[in-house]
PDB file of C-alpha atoms in Angstrom:
ATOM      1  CA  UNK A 180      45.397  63.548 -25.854  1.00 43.00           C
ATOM      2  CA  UNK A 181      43.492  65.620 -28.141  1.00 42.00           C
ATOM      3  CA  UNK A 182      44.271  69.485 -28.301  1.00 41.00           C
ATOM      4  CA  UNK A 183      42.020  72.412 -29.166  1.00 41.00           C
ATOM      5  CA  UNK A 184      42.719  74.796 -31.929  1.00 46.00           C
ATOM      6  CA  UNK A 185      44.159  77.932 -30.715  1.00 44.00           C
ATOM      7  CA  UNK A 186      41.240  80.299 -31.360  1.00 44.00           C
ATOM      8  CA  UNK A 187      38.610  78.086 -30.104  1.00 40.00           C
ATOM      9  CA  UNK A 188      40.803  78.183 -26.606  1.00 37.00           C
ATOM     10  CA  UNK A 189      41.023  82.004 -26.670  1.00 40.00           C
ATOM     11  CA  UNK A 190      37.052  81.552 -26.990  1.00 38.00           C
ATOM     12  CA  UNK A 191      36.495  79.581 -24.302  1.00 38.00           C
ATOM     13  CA  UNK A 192      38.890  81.664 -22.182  1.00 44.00           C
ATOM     14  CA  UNK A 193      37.753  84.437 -23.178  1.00 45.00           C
ATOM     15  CA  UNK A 194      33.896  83.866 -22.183  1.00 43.00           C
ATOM     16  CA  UNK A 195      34.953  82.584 -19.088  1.00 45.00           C
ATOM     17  CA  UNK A 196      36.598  85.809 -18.793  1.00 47.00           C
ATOM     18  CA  UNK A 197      33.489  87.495 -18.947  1.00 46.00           C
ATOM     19  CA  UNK A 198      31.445  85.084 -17.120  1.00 48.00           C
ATOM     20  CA  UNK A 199      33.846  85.663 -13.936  1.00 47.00           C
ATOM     21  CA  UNK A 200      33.944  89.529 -14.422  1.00 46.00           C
ATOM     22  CA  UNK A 201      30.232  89.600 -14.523  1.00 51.00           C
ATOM     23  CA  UNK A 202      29.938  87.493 -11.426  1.00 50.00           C
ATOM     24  CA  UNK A 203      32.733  89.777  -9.846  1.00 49.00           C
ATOM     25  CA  UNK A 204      30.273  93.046 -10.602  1.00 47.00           C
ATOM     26  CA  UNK A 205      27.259  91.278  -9.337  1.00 55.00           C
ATOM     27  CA  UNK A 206      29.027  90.775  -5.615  1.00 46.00           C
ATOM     28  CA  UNK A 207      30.717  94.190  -6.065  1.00 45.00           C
ATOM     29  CA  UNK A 208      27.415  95.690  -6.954  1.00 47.00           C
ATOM     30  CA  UNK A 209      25.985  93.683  -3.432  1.00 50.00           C
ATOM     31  CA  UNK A 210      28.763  94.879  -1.126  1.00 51.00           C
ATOM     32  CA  UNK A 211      29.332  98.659  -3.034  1.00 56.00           C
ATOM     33  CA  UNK A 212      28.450 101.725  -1.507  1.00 71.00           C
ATOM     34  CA  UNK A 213      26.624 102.313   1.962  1.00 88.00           C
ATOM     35  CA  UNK A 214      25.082 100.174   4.120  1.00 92.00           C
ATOM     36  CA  UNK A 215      21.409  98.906   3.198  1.00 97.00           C
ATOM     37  CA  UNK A 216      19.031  96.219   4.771  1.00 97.00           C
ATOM     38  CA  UNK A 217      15.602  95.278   4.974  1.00 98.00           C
ATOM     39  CA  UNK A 218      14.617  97.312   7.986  1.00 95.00           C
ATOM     40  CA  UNK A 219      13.929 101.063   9.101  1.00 95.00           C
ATOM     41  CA  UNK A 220      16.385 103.608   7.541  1.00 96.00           C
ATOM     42  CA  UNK A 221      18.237 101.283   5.440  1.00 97.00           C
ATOM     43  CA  UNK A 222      15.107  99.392   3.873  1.00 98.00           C
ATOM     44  CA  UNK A 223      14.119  99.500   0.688  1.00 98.00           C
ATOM     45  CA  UNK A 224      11.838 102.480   0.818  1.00 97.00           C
ATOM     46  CA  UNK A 225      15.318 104.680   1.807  1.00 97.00           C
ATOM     47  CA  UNK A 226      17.499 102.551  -1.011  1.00 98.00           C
ATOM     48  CA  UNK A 227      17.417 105.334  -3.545  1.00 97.00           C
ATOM     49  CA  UNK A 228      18.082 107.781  -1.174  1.00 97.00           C
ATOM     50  CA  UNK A 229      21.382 106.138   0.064  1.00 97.00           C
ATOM     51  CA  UNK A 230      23.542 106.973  -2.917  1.00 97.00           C
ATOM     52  CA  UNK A 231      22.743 107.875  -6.206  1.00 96.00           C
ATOM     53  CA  UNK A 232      24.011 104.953  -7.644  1.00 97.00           C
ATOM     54  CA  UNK A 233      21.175 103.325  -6.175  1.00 97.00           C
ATOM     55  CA  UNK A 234      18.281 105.778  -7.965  1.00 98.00           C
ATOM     56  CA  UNK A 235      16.958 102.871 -10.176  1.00 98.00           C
ATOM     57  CA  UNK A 236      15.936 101.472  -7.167  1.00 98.00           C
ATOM     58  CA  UNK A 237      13.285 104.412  -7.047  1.00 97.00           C
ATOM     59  CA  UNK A 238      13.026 105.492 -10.914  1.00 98.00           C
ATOM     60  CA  UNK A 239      12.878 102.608 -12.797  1.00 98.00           C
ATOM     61  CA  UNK A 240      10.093 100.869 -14.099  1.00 98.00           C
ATOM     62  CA  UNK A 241      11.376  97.458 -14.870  1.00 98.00           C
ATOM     63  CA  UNK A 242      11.865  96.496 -10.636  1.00 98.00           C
ATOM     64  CA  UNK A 243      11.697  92.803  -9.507  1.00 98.00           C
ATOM     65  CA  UNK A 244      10.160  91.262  -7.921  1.00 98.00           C
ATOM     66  CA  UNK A 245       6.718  91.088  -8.762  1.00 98.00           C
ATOM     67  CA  UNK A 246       3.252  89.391  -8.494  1.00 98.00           C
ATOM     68  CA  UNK A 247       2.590  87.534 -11.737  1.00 98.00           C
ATOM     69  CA  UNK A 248      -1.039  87.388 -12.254  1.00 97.00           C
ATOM     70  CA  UNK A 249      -1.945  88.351 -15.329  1.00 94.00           C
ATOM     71  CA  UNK A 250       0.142  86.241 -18.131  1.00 98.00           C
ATOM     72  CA  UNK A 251       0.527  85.810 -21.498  1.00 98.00           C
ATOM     73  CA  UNK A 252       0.630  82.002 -23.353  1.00 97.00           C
ATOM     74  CA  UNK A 253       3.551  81.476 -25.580  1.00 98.00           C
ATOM     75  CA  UNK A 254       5.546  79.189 -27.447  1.00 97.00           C
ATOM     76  CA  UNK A 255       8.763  79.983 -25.323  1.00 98.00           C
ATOM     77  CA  UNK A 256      11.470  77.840 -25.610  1.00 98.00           C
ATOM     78  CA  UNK A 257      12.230  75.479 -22.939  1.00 98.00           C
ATOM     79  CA  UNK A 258      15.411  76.132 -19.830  1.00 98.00           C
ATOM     80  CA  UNK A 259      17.681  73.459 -20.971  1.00 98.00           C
ATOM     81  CA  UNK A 260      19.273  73.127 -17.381  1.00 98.00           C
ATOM     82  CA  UNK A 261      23.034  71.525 -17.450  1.00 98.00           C
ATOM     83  CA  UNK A 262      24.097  72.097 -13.987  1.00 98.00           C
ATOM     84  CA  UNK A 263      27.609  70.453 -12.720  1.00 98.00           C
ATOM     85  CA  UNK A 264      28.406  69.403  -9.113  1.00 98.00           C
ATOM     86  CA  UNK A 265      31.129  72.255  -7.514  1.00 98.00           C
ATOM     87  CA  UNK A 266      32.913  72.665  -4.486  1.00 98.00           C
ATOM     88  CA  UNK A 267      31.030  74.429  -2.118  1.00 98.00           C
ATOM     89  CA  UNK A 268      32.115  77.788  -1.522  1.00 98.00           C
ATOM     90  CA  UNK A 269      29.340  79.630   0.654  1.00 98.00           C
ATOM     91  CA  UNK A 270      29.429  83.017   2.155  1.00 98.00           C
ATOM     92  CA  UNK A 271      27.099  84.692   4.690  1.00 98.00           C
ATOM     93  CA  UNK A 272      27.550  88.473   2.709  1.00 96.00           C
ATOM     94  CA  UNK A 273      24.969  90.411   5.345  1.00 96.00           C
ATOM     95  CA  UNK A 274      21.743  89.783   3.011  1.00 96.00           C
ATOM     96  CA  UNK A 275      21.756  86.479   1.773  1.00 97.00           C
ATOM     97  CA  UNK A 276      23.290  83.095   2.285  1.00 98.00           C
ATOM     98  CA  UNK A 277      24.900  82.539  -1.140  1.00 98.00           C
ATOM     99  CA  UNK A 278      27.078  79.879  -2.529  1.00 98.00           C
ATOM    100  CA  UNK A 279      29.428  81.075  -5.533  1.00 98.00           C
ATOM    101  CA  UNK A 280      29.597  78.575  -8.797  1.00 98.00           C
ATOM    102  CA  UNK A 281      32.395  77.456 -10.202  1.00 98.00           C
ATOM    103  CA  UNK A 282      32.513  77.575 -13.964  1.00 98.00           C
ATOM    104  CA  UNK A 283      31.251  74.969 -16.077  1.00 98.00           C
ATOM    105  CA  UNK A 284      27.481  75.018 -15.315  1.00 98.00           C
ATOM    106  CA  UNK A 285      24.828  76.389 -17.718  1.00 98.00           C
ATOM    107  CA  UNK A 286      21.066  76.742 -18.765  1.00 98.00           C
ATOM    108  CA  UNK A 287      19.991  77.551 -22.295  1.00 98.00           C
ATOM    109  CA  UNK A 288      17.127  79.043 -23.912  1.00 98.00           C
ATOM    110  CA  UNK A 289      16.984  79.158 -27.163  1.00 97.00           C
ATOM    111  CA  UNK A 290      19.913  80.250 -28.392  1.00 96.00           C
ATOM    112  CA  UNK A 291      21.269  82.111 -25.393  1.00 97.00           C
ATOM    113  CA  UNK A 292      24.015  80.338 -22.412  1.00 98.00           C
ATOM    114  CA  UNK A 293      24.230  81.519 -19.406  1.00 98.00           C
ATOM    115  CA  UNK A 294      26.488  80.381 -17.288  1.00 98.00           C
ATOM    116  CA  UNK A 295      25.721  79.972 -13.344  1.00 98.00           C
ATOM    117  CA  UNK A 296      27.502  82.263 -11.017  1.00 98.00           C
ATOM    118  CA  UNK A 297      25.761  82.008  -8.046  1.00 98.00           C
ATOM    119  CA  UNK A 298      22.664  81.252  -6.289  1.00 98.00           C
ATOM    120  CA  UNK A 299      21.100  82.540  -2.811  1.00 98.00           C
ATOM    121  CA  UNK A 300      17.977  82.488  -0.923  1.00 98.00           C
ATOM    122  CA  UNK A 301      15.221  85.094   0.300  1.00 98.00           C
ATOM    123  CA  UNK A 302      12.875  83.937   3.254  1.00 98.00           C
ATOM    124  CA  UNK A 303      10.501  85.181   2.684  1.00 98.00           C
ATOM    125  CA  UNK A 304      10.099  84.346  -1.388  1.00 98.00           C
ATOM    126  CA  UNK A 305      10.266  87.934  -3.479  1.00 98.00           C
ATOM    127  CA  UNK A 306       8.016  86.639  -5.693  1.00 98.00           C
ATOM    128  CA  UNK A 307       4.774  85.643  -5.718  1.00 98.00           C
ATOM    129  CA  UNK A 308       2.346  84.282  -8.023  1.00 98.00           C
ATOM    130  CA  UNK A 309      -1.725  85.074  -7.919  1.00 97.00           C
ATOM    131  CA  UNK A 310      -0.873  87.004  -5.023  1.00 97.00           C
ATOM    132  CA  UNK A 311       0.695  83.999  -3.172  1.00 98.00           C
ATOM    133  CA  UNK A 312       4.298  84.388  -1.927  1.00 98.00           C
ATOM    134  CA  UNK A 313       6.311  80.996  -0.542  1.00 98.00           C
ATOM    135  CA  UNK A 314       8.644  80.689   2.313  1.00 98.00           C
ATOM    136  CA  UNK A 315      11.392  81.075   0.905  1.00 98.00           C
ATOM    137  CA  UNK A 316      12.622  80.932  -2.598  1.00 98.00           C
ATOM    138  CA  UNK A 317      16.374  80.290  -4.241  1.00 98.00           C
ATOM    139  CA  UNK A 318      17.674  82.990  -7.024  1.00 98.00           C
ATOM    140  CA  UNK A 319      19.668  80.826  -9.171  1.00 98.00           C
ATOM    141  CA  UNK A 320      21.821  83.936 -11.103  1.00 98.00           C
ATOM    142  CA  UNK A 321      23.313  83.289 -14.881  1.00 98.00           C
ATOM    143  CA  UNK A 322      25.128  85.594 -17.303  1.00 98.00           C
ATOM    144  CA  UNK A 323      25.674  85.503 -20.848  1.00 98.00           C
ATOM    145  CA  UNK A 324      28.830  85.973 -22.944  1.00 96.00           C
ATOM    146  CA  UNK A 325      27.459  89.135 -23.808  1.00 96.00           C
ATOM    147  CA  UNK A 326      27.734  90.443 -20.214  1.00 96.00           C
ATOM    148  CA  UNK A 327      23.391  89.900 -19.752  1.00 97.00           C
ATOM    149  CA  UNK A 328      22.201  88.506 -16.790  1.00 98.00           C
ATOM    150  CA  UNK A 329      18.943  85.982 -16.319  1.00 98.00           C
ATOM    151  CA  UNK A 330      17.790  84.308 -13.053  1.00 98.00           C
ATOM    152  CA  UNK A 331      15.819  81.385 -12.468  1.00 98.00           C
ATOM    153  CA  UNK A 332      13.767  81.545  -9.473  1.00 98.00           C
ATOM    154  CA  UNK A 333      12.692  78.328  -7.439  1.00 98.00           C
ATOM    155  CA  UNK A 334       9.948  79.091  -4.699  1.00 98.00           C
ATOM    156  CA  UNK A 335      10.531  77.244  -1.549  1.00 98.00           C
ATOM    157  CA  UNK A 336       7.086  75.581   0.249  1.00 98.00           C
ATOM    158  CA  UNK A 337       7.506  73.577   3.172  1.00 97.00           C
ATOM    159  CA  UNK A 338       6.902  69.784   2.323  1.00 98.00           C
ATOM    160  CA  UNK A 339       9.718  67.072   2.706  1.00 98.00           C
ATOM    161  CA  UNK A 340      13.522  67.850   3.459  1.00 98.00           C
ATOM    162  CA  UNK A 341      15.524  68.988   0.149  1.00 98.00           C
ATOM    163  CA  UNK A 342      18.961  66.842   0.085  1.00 98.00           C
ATOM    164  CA  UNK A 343      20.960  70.387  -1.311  1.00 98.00           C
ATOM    165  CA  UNK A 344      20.064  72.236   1.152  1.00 98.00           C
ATOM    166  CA  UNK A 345      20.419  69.347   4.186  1.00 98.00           C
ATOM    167  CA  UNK A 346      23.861  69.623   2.871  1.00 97.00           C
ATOM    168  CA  UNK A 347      24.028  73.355   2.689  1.00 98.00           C
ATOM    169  CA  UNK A 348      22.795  73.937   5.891  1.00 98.00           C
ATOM    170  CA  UNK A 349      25.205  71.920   7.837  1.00 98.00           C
ATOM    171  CA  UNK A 350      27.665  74.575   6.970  1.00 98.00           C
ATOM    172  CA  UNK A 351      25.710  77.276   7.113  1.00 97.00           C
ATOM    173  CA  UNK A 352      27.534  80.524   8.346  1.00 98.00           C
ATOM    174  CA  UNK A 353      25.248  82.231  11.054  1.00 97.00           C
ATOM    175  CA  UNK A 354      27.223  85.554  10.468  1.00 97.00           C
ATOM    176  CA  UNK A 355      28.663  87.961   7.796  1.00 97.00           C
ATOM    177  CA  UNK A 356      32.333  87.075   7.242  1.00 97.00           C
ATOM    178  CA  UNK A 357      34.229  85.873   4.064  1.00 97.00           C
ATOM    179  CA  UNK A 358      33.504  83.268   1.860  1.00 98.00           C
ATOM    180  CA  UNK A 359      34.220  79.736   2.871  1.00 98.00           C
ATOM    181  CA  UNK A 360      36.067  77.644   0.358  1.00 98.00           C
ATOM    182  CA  UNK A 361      35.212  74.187   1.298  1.00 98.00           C
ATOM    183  CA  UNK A 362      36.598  72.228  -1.256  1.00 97.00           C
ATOM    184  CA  UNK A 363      35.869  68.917   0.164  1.00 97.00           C
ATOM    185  CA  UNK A 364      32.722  69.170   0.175  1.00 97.00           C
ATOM    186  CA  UNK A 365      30.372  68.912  -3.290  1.00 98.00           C
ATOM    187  CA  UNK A 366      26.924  70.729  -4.162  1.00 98.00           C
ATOM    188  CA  UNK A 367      24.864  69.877  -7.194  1.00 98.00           C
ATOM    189  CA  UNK A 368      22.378  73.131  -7.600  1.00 98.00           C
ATOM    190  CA  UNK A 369      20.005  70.806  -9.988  1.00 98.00           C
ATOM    191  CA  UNK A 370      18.779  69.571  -6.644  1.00 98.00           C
ATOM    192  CA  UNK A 371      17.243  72.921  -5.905  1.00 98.00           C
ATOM    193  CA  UNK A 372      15.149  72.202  -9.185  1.00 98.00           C
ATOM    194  CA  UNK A 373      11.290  70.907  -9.512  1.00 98.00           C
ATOM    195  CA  UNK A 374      11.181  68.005 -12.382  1.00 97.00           C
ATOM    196  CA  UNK A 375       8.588  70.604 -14.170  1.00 98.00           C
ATOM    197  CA  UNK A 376      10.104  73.093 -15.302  1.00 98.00           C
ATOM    198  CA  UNK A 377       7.634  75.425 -16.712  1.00 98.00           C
ATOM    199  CA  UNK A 378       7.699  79.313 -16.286  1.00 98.00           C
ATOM    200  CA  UNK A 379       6.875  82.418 -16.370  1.00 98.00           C
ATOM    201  CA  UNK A 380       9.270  85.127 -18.014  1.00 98.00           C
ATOM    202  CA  UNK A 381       9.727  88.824 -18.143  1.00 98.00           C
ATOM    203  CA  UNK A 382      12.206  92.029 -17.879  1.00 98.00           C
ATOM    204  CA  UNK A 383      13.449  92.900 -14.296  1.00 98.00           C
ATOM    205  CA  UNK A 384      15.781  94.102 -12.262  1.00 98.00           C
ATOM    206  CA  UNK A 385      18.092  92.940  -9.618  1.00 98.00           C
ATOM    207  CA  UNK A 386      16.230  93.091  -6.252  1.00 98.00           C
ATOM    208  CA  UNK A 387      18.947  94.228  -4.031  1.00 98.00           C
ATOM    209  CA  UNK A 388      20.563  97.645  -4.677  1.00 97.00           C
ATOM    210  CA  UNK A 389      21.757  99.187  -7.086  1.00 97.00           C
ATOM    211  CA  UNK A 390      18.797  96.991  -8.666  1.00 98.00           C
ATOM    212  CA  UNK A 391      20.131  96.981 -11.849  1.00 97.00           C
ATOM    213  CA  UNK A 392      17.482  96.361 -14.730  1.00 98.00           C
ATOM    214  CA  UNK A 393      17.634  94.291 -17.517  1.00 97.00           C
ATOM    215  CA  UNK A 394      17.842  91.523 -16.097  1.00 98.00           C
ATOM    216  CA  UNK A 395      15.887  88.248 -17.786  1.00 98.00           C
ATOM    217  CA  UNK A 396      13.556  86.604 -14.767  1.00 99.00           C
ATOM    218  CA  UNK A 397      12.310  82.980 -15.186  1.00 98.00           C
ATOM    219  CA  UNK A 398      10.239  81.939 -12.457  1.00 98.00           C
ATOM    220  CA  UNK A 399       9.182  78.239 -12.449  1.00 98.00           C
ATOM    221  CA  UNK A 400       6.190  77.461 -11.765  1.00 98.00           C
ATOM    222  CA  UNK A 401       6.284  74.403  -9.848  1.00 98.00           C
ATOM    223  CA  UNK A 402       7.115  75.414  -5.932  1.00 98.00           C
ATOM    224  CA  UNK A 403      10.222  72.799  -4.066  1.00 98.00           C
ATOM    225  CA  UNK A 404       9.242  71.657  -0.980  1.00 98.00           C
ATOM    226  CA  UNK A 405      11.662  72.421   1.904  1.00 98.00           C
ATOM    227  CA  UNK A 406      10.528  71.031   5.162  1.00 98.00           C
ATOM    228  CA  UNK A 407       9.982  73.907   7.972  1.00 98.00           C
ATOM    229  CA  UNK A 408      13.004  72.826   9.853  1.00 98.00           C
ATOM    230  CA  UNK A 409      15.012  74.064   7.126  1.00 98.00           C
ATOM    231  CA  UNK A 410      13.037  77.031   6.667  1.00 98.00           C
ATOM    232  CA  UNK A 411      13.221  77.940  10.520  1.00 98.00           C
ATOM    233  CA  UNK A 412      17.212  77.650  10.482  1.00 98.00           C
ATOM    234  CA  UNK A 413      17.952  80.310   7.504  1.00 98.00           C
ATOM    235  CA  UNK A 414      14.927  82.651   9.269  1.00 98.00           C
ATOM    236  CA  UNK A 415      16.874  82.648  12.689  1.00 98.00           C
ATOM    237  CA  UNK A 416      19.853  84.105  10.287  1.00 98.00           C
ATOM    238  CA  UNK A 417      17.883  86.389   8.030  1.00 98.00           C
ATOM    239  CA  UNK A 418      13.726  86.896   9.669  1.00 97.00           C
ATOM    240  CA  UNK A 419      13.544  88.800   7.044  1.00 98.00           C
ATOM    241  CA  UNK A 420      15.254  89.748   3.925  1.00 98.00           C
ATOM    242  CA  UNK A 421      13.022  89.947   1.107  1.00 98.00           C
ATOM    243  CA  UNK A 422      12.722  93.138  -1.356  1.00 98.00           C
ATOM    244  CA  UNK A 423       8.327  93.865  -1.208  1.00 98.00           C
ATOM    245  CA  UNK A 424       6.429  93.542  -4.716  1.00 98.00           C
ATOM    246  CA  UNK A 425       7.138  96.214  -7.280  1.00 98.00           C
ATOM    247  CA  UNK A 426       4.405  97.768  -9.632  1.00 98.00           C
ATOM    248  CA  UNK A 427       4.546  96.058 -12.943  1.00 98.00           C
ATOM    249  CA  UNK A 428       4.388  99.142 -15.393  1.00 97.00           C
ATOM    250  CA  UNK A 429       2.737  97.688 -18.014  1.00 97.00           C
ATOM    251  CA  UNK A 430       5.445  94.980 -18.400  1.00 98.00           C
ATOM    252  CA  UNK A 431       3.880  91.721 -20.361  1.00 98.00           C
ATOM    253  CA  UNK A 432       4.487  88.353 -18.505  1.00 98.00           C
ATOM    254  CA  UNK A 433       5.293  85.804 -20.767  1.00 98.00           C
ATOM    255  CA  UNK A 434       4.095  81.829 -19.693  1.00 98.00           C
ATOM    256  CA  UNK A 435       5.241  78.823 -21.355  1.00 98.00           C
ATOM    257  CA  UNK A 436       2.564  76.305 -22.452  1.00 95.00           C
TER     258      UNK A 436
END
């Protein structure tokens, strides 16, 4: 059996090592602090105002999600998507139904790897595009050696049944509790993918709090169908858990050709 030199194993360990902590901060960053939602008190109007920890939520001017209308053509490069199958390990956390990745599973644009951590869903979609949201959309969320983070967004329309989430869904947890490690079972998050993948690019934020910013969004362009039976069994979970459209600031949206 053939052996890797020793520094090229401290490498690998060593991004992994990264890879993992980022993911850890992302769910600490989630679960950290007081209680938010999507409602009343705790929405996202009040975020800012729940700890100051949470004042980008307010201040900053480089919030997700937004309504991409106005873009730019460019010669971007294209998502090189290498997605692995993984146990399925999916939590209800109180906001989202997530599933958390285990390593081994990247995308790469141009010369930048992220690795996949995790991806969730939103009903309704964040996004939207000409002023058109989606039912629902899945955050697919990558980080970089470097500790940067860049999601890829997938909006949800209803259409025919999706085989990842027919899966997903027959273990979906209906309430908050821990993460269920159900290593029998596989999930292959290239499913959640259109065949097109085209998209639109620019500098965000993380849409739940502390809505971190720089964060690298791709949205693709081409919507997934879901069929409405799907749709209706995450909205009896979450009605409504979707962050409203933030003003763009003058950012530039990027669109690949």
């Amino acid at each position: 059996m053939a052996t890797l030199p020793i520094r090229r194993v401290t490498l690998i360990c060593g991004v992994l090592a990264i890879v993992a902590s980022v993911a850890g901060a992302l769910f600490a960053q989630e679960h950290a602090g007081p209680h938010w939602g999507y409602d009343g008190d705790t929405g996202p109007d009040h975020w800012a105002d729940l700890d100051k920890a949470f004042s980008a939520c307010h201040l900053g001017h480089h919030q997700s999600p937004i309504d991409i209308r106005a873009t730019k053509q460019a010669d971007l490069p294209p998502i090189q998507f290498a997605y692995r199958p993984t146990p399925l390990h999916i939590v209800n956390n109180g906001h989202a139904i997530q599933v958390n990745y285990a390593p081994g599973s990247f995308i790469t644009v141009g010369d930048t790897r992220y690795q996949l951590a995790q991806f969730h869903f939103h009903h309704p979609s964040e996004e939207r595009i000409n002023g058109k949201g989606a039912e629902m959309v899945a955050h697919l969320v990558h980080a970089a050696p470097d500790g940067n983070i860049a999601v890829v967004a997938v909006l949800l329309d209803p259409g025919a049944a999706n085989p990842v989430i027919t899966s997903l869904w027959q273990h979906l947890p209906a309430r908050e509790g821990p993460e269920q490690k159900l290593d029998d079972v596989q999930v292959d998050a290239t499913g959640l993918l259109p065949k097109d993948h085209g998209y639109y690019t620019y500098a965000g934020s993380l849409t739940t709090p502390p809505c971190t910013e720089d964060v690298t969004w791709f949205v693709l362009k081409t919507r997934e169908p879901i069929s409405q039976s799907q749709a209706n069994a995450f909205g009896k979970i979450f009605p409504h858990d979707a962050r409203p459209i933030q003003p763009l600031y003058g950012r530039e949206v990027l669109a690949s050709k």
